[in-house]
């Protein structure tokens, strides 16, 4: 693993004073970074600052000396399509431009994988929003760049295509490429990323491994008890007197000591409830962000 990108105290302010403030993080080969945060948090501003699209940024962006501009590809939030070329040529030209080996074959592969087969000869103006997004993503996949930066690549894709696309990106990171992806599809991102950059109002709330993020924001004293059948109102009443109940099915409670686990199991068993399992509650990335918002 080798460091490929380092962002140091990056700030950018629009004229109205909005923007990003003192953002720092670094990535290595093989990293898949999820850039997350509410709409307006500063994700696109950060990406555009890293790429130098925005002028007069403060701070520094360091990229591995061995890489050149050609090794970095970018998919903006709004579409970048060559409207005068047909769909196939939009992707093929990118492959040629980037010097991709077996450019034609690679173009066909990528187009098939992303669900653009049959659309090769089509004029881009005849495509739907989601299909246009696929053209743009196909261009990125075919480009063989080392660092792939994507701003909301899945926003207008159907769930199946989005899932397939993120899987392809993850496969690319397994070959040592680095991906930075901003998205609101948190459940999907959680399956594929290894690092998280969480931004709120232009500032970093968290940067690090996905697992550290989940551990840090998971309330570890919540337990779920999976049981069969239902609980009578009477039983519910007595449980709520002893525990802070967050959910009834599965029975999810805040537990502070081992004795409390035993107590709740005893109450259930005494009332002839069959307990199947007990699990420490683990919130997903999406649940954590929703709770924080
Ligand atoms: N061109 C601009 N001029 C002035 N303010 C802007 C401009 N572009 C964005 N902003 C403001 O900067 C902040 C960050 O915007 P940004 O586009 O980076 O958010 P985002 O996290 O990408 O949101 P989304 O999820 O909606 O894409 C917002 O408050 C936005 O209103
Ligand atoms: Mg954005």
Short mmCIF file of C-alpha atoms and ligand atoms in Angstrom, two decimals:
data_model
loop_
_atom_site.label_atom_id
_atom_site.label_comp_id
_atom_site.label_asym_id
_atom_site.label_seq_id
_atom_site.Cartn_x
_atom_site.Cartn_y
_atom_site.Cartn_z
CA UNK A 1 0.00 0.00 0.00
CA UNK A 2 1.29 3.36 -1.01
CA UNK A 3 0.06 6.87 -0.33
CA UNK A 4 -1.42 8.40 -3.49
CA UNK A 5 -3.33 11.47 -2.37
CA UNK A 6 -2.95 13.86 0.53
CA UNK A 7 -5.28 16.77 1.15
CA UNK A 8 -4.01 19.22 3.69
CA UNK A 9 -6.12 21.97 5.29
CA UNK A 10 -8.09 22.56 2.14
CA UNK A 11 -10.50 25.51 2.24
CA UNK A 12 -12.62 27.18 -0.38
CA UNK A 13 -15.22 29.89 0.10
CA UNK A 14 -17.82 31.06 -2.40
CA UNK A 15 -18.63 34.76 -2.47
CA UNK A 16 -21.52 34.23 -0.07
CA UNK A 17 -19.13 32.72 2.50
CA UNK A 18 -20.32 29.10 2.03
CA UNK A 19 -17.79 26.42 1.16
CA UNK A 20 -15.37 24.03 2.84
CA UNK A 21 -13.02 24.64 5.74
CA UNK A 22 -9.70 23.02 6.69
CA UNK A 23 -10.33 19.62 5.18
CA UNK A 24 -7.49 17.11 5.59
CA UNK A 25 -7.25 13.43 4.76
CA UNK A 26 -5.03 11.01 2.88
CA UNK A 27 -5.58 7.91 0.80
CA UNK A 28 -3.53 4.92 -0.27
CA UNK A 29 -3.67 2.63 -3.28
CA UNK A 30 -6.68 0.34 -2.98
CA UNK A 31 -8.75 2.76 -0.92
CA UNK A 32 -12.44 3.27 -1.67
CA UNK A 33 -13.46 6.49 0.03
CA UNK A 34 -17.12 7.36 0.58
CA UNK A 35 -17.61 11.12 0.77
CA UNK A 36 -20.85 11.58 2.67
CA UNK A 37 -22.89 14.40 4.15
CA UNK A 38 -26.21 16.13 3.66
CA UNK A 39 -27.10 18.02 0.51
CA UNK A 40 -25.16 21.28 0.67
CA UNK A 41 -22.56 19.88 3.10
CA UNK A 42 -19.71 20.59 0.67
CA UNK A 43 -19.02 17.27 -1.10
CA UNK A 44 -18.93 18.70 -4.63
CA UNK A 45 -17.00 21.76 -3.46
CA UNK A 46 -14.38 19.46 -1.93
CA UNK A 47 -14.10 17.33 -5.06
CA UNK A 48 -13.87 20.37 -7.31
CA UNK A 49 -11.24 21.90 -5.02
CA UNK A 50 -9.13 18.73 -5.09
CA UNK A 51 -9.30 18.70 -8.88
CA UNK A 52 -8.37 22.37 -9.13
CA UNK A 53 -11.63 23.20 -10.90
CA UNK A 54 -12.31 25.92 -8.35
CA UNK A 55 -9.84 28.80 -8.33
CA UNK A 56 -7.98 30.20 -5.35
CA UNK A 57 -8.25 27.34 -2.92
CA UNK A 58 -6.37 27.50 0.36
CA UNK A 59 -4.33 24.53 1.57
CA UNK A 60 -2.59 21.80 -0.37
CA UNK A 61 -3.37 18.79 -2.50
CA UNK A 62 -0.52 16.34 -2.95
CA UNK A 63 -0.67 13.58 -5.55
CA UNK A 64 1.92 10.81 -5.92
CA UNK A 65 4.74 12.09 -8.16
CA UNK A 66 4.52 8.95 -10.29
CA UNK A 67 1.03 9.96 -11.44
CA UNK A 68 0.14 12.50 -14.09
CA UNK A 69 -3.12 14.28 -14.89
CA UNK A 70 -4.01 11.36 -17.18
CA UNK A 71 -4.05 9.02 -14.20
CA UNK A 72 -6.90 10.89 -12.57
CA UNK A 73 -10.41 10.64 -13.97
CA UNK A 74 -13.44 12.57 -12.89
CA UNK A 75 -17.14 12.13 -13.27
CA UNK A 76 -18.92 15.37 -12.36
CA UNK A 77 -22.34 15.59 -10.73
CA UNK A 78 -23.73 17.04 -13.95
CA UNK A 79 -23.09 15.10 -17.14
CA UNK A 80 -20.03 15.52 -19.32
CA UNK A 81 -21.07 14.09 -22.69
CA UNK A 82 -19.74 14.77 -26.18
CA UNK A 83 -23.11 15.47 -27.79
CA UNK A 84 -21.81 15.31 -31.38
CA UNK A 85 -20.59 11.69 -30.98
CA UNK A 86 -22.79 8.59 -30.80
CA UNK A 87 -22.89 6.56 -27.57
CA UNK A 88 -20.20 4.07 -28.56
CA UNK A 89 -17.81 6.78 -29.71
CA UNK A 90 -18.31 8.74 -26.51
CA UNK A 91 -16.79 5.82 -24.63
CA UNK A 92 -14.37 4.71 -27.35
CA UNK A 93 -12.83 8.18 -27.76
CA UNK A 94 -12.13 8.27 -24.05
CA UNK A 95 -10.40 4.88 -24.27
CA UNK A 96 -8.29 6.08 -27.21
CA UNK A 97 -7.49 9.35 -25.51
CA UNK A 98 -6.34 7.53 -22.40
CA UNK A 99 -4.30 5.02 -24.38
CA UNK A 100 -6.30 2.03 -23.13
CA UNK A 101 -5.00 -1.31 -24.46
CA UNK A 102 -7.49 -3.10 -26.78
CA UNK A 103 -9.56 0.07 -26.73
CA UNK A 104 -12.39 -1.20 -28.91
CA UNK A 105 -12.84 -4.48 -27.07
CA UNK A 106 -12.60 -2.74 -23.71
CA UNK A 107 -15.22 -0.24 -24.80
CA UNK A 108 -17.59 -3.08 -25.72
CA UNK A 109 -16.97 -4.88 -22.41
CA UNK A 110 -17.53 -1.82 -20.30
CA UNK A 111 -20.68 -0.86 -22.24
CA UNK A 112 -22.14 -4.33 -21.80
CA UNK A 113 -21.34 -4.39 -18.10
CA UNK A 114 -23.06 -1.11 -17.49
CA UNK A 115 -26.15 -1.97 -19.53
CA UNK A 116 -25.59 0.12 -22.64
CA UNK A 117 -25.61 -2.75 -25.15
CA UNK A 118 -27.88 -1.98 -28.08
CA UNK A 119 -27.41 1.77 -27.60
CA UNK A 120 -24.05 1.98 -29.40
CA UNK A 121 -25.26 3.89 -32.46
CA UNK A 122 -27.68 6.09 -30.57
CA UNK A 123 -27.35 9.84 -30.47
CA UNK A 124 -26.84 10.89 -26.80
CA UNK A 125 -29.72 13.37 -27.04
CA UNK A 126 -32.07 10.35 -27.35
CA UNK A 127 -31.02 8.82 -24.03
CA UNK A 128 -32.71 9.01 -20.64
CA UNK A 129 -30.98 10.72 -17.70
CA UNK A 130 -29.92 7.39 -16.23
CA UNK A 131 -28.60 6.16 -19.58
CA UNK A 132 -26.57 9.34 -19.99
CA UNK A 133 -25.11 8.81 -16.58
CA UNK A 134 -24.10 5.31 -17.65
CA UNK A 135 -22.28 6.71 -20.69
CA UNK A 136 -20.32 8.98 -18.43
CA UNK A 137 -19.50 6.14 -16.04
CA UNK A 138 -18.50 3.88 -18.92
CA UNK A 139 -16.06 6.57 -20.00
CA UNK A 140 -14.58 6.52 -16.57
CA UNK A 141 -14.33 2.73 -16.37
CA UNK A 142 -12.65 2.47 -19.74
CA UNK A 143 -10.09 5.16 -18.97
CA UNK A 144 -7.82 2.96 -16.84
CA UNK A 145 -6.99 5.83 -14.47
CA UNK A 146 -5.29 5.22 -11.13
CA UNK A 147 -7.46 7.64 -9.16
CA UNK A 148 -11.18 7.72 -9.94
CA UNK A 149 -13.16 10.61 -8.54
CA UNK A 150 -16.94 10.42 -8.89
CA UNK A 151 -19.50 12.94 -7.69
CA UNK A 152 -22.82 11.17 -7.10
CA UNK A 153 -22.32 8.54 -9.81
CA UNK A 154 -25.38 6.52 -8.79
CA UNK A 155 -27.91 9.33 -8.42
CA UNK A 156 -29.90 8.55 -11.54
CA UNK A 157 -29.15 4.85 -11.89
CA UNK A 158 -31.62 2.09 -11.06
CA UNK A 159 -30.66 0.07 -7.97
CA UNK A 160 -29.36 -2.94 -9.91
CA UNK A 161 -27.13 -0.92 -12.23
CA UNK A 162 -25.92 1.23 -9.33
CA UNK A 163 -25.01 -1.85 -7.32
CA UNK A 164 -23.19 -3.41 -10.30
CA UNK A 165 -21.32 -0.19 -10.96
CA UNK A 166 -20.10 0.18 -7.36
CA UNK A 167 -19.02 -3.45 -7.45
CA UNK A 168 -16.97 -2.74 -10.57
CA UNK A 169 -15.38 0.23 -8.82
CA UNK A 170 -14.56 -1.93 -5.83
CA UNK A 171 -12.97 -4.47 -8.16
CA UNK A 172 -10.83 -1.66 -9.55
CA UNK A 173 -9.61 -0.78 -6.06
CA UNK A 174 -8.60 -4.42 -5.61
CA UNK A 175 -6.16 -3.93 -8.46
CA UNK A 176 -4.58 -1.00 -6.60
CA UNK A 177 -6.64 1.89 -7.93
CA UNK A 178 -8.08 4.50 -5.60
CA UNK A 179 -11.71 5.65 -5.70
CA UNK A 180 -13.35 8.71 -4.17
CA UNK A 181 -17.12 8.58 -4.43
CA UNK A 182 -19.68 11.02 -3.11
CA UNK A 183 -23.18 9.61 -2.81
CA UNK A 184 -26.40 9.61 -0.83
CA UNK A 185 -26.87 5.85 -1.40
CA UNK A 186 -25.43 5.00 1.99
CA UNK A 187 -26.52 1.37 2.16
CA UNK A 188 -24.81 0.67 -1.14
CA UNK A 189 -21.68 2.63 -0.27
CA UNK A 190 -21.35 0.78 3.03
CA UNK A 191 -21.02 -2.49 1.14
CA UNK A 192 -18.16 -1.30 -1.03
CA UNK A 193 -16.11 1.43 0.66
CA UNK A 194 -13.34 0.93 3.23
CA UNK A 195 -12.99 4.57 4.33
CA UNK A 196 -15.42 7.37 5.12
CA UNK A 197 -15.11 11.14 4.94
CA UNK A 198 -18.12 12.63 6.63
CA UNK A 199 -18.67 16.36 6.08
CA UNK A 200 -21.09 18.71 7.81
CA UNK A 201 -21.37 22.38 6.90
CA UNK A 202 -18.07 22.31 5.05
CA UNK A 203 -16.07 20.69 7.85
CA UNK A 204 -14.86 17.15 8.48
CA UNK A 205 -16.80 15.37 11.19
CA UNK A 206 -15.05 12.05 10.64
CA UNK A 207 -12.31 10.65 8.45
CA UNK A 208 -11.07 7.10 8.76
CA UNK A 209 -11.93 3.46 8.27
CA UNK A 210 -15.60 2.58 7.75
CA UNK A 211 -15.40 0.08 10.61
CA UNK A 212 -14.02 2.69 13.01
CA UNK A 213 -16.86 5.00 12.00
CA UNK A 214 -19.45 2.31 12.68
CA UNK A 215 -17.86 1.44 16.03
CA UNK A 216 -17.55 5.05 17.09
CA UNK A 217 -21.15 5.93 16.37
CA UNK A 218 -22.76 2.69 17.44
CA UNK A 219 -24.29 2.86 20.85
CA UNK A 220 -22.78 -0.33 22.16
CA UNK A 221 -25.14 -0.85 25.07
CA UNK A 222 -28.14 -1.58 22.89
CA UNK A 223 -29.20 -5.20 22.57
CA UNK A 224 -31.85 -6.91 20.49
CA UNK A 225 -33.59 -10.05 21.73
CA UNK A 226 -35.16 -12.16 18.98
CA UNK A 227 -38.16 -14.13 20.25
CA UNK A 228 -41.07 -16.13 18.90
CA UNK A 229 -44.68 -15.03 19.05
CA UNK A 230 -45.93 -11.82 20.65
CA UNK A 231 -45.70 -10.09 24.02
CA UNK A 232 -48.86 -9.33 25.98
CA UNK A 233 -49.55 -5.75 27.01
CA UNK A 234 -49.00 -6.73 30.61
CA UNK A 235 -45.59 -8.16 29.83
CA UNK A 236 -44.68 -5.09 27.78
CA UNK A 237 -45.72 -2.93 30.70
CA UNK A 238 -43.47 -4.73 33.15
CA UNK A 239 -40.52 -4.74 30.76
CA UNK A 240 -40.85 -1.01 30.14
CA UNK A 241 -40.80 -0.36 33.85
CA UNK A 242 -37.35 -1.93 34.07
CA UNK A 243 -35.79 -1.09 30.73
CA UNK A 244 -35.63 1.67 28.18
CA UNK A 245 -37.31 -0.15 25.28
CA UNK A 246 -36.34 1.12 21.83
CA UNK A 247 -38.22 -1.47 19.78
CA UNK A 248 -40.52 -4.43 20.49
CA UNK A 249 -39.82 -6.77 17.58
CA UNK A 250 -37.02 -7.70 18.04
CA UNK A 251 -37.08 -6.51 21.63
CA UNK A 252 -34.37 -3.84 21.67
CA UNK A 253 -33.33 -2.34 24.98
CA UNK A 254 -30.54 -0.35 26.51
CA UNK A 255 -28.53 -2.59 28.79
CA UNK A 256 -25.81 -1.40 31.10
CA UNK A 257 -24.76 -4.50 32.98
CA UNK A 258 -24.56 -8.23 32.34
CA UNK A 259 -27.16 -8.75 35.07
CA UNK A 260 -29.66 -6.78 33.01
CA UNK A 261 -29.24 -9.20 30.10
CA UNK A 262 -29.90 -12.09 32.43
CA UNK A 263 -32.87 -10.29 33.94
CA UNK A 264 -34.56 -9.63 30.63
CA UNK A 265 -33.99 -13.23 29.50
CA UNK A 266 -35.44 -14.46 32.79
CA UNK A 267 -38.56 -12.31 32.42
CA UNK A 268 -39.15 -13.61 28.91
CA UNK A 269 -38.53 -17.25 29.80
CA UNK A 270 -40.73 -16.97 32.93
CA UNK A 271 -43.50 -15.79 30.62
CA UNK A 272 -43.05 -18.76 28.29
CA UNK A 273 -41.55 -16.71 25.49
CA UNK A 274 -39.13 -18.67 23.33
CA UNK A 275 -35.93 -16.65 22.90
CA UNK A 276 -34.06 -17.43 19.71
CA UNK A 277 -31.02 -15.18 20.03
CA UNK A 278 -29.64 -12.05 21.56
CA UNK A 279 -27.49 -9.64 19.63
CA UNK A 280 -25.72 -6.41 20.26
CA UNK A 281 -27.46 -3.89 18.03
CA UNK A 282 -25.36 -2.65 15.16
CA UNK A 283 -26.48 0.40 13.24
CA UNK A 284 -25.74 0.74 9.56
CA UNK A 285 -23.97 3.76 8.08
CA UNK A 286 -27.35 5.04 6.91
CA UNK A 287 -28.99 4.63 10.33
CA UNK A 288 -26.14 6.50 12.02
CA UNK A 289 -26.31 9.41 9.58
CA UNK A 290 -30.10 9.55 9.89
CA UNK A 291 -29.86 9.66 13.68
CA UNK A 292 -27.26 12.41 13.56
CA UNK A 293 -29.28 14.46 11.07
N1 LIG B 1 -21.47 28.37 -7.16
C1 LIG B 1 -21.81 28.57 -5.89
N2 LIG B 1 -21.95 29.81 -5.39
C2 LIG B 1 -22.29 30.00 -4.09
N3 LIG B 1 -22.51 29.01 -3.21
C3 LIG B 1 -22.41 27.75 -3.66
C4 LIG B 1 -22.07 27.46 -5.02
N4 LIG B 1 -22.02 26.13 -5.17
C5 LIG B 1 -22.35 25.60 -3.96
N5 LIG B 1 -22.57 26.58 -3.05
C6 LIG B 1 -22.90 26.41 -1.63
O1 LIG B 1 -21.84 25.73 -0.96
C7 LIG B 1 -22.32 24.72 -0.10
C8 LIG B 1 -21.77 23.37 -0.48
O2 LIG B 1 -22.29 23.01 -1.76
P1 LIG B 1 -21.90 21.65 -2.49
O3 LIG B 1 -22.41 21.73 -3.87
O4 LIG B 1 -20.45 21.42 -2.29
O5 LIG B 1 -22.76 20.61 -1.62
P2 LIG B 1 -22.91 19.03 -1.80
O6 LIG B 1 -22.51 18.42 -0.51
O7 LIG B 1 -22.21 18.58 -3.02
O8 LIG B 1 -24.50 18.88 -1.97
P3 LIG B 1 -25.36 17.83 -2.87
O9 LIG B 1 -25.43 16.57 -2.05
O10 LIG B 1 -26.68 18.50 -2.96
O11 LIG B 1 -24.68 17.67 -4.17
C9 LIG B 1 -23.86 24.80 -0.19
O12 LIG B 1 -24.32 25.54 0.91
C10 LIG B 1 -24.13 25.53 -1.47
O13 LIG B 1 -25.29 26.32 -1.37
MG1 LIG B 2 -22.84 17.78 -4.78
#
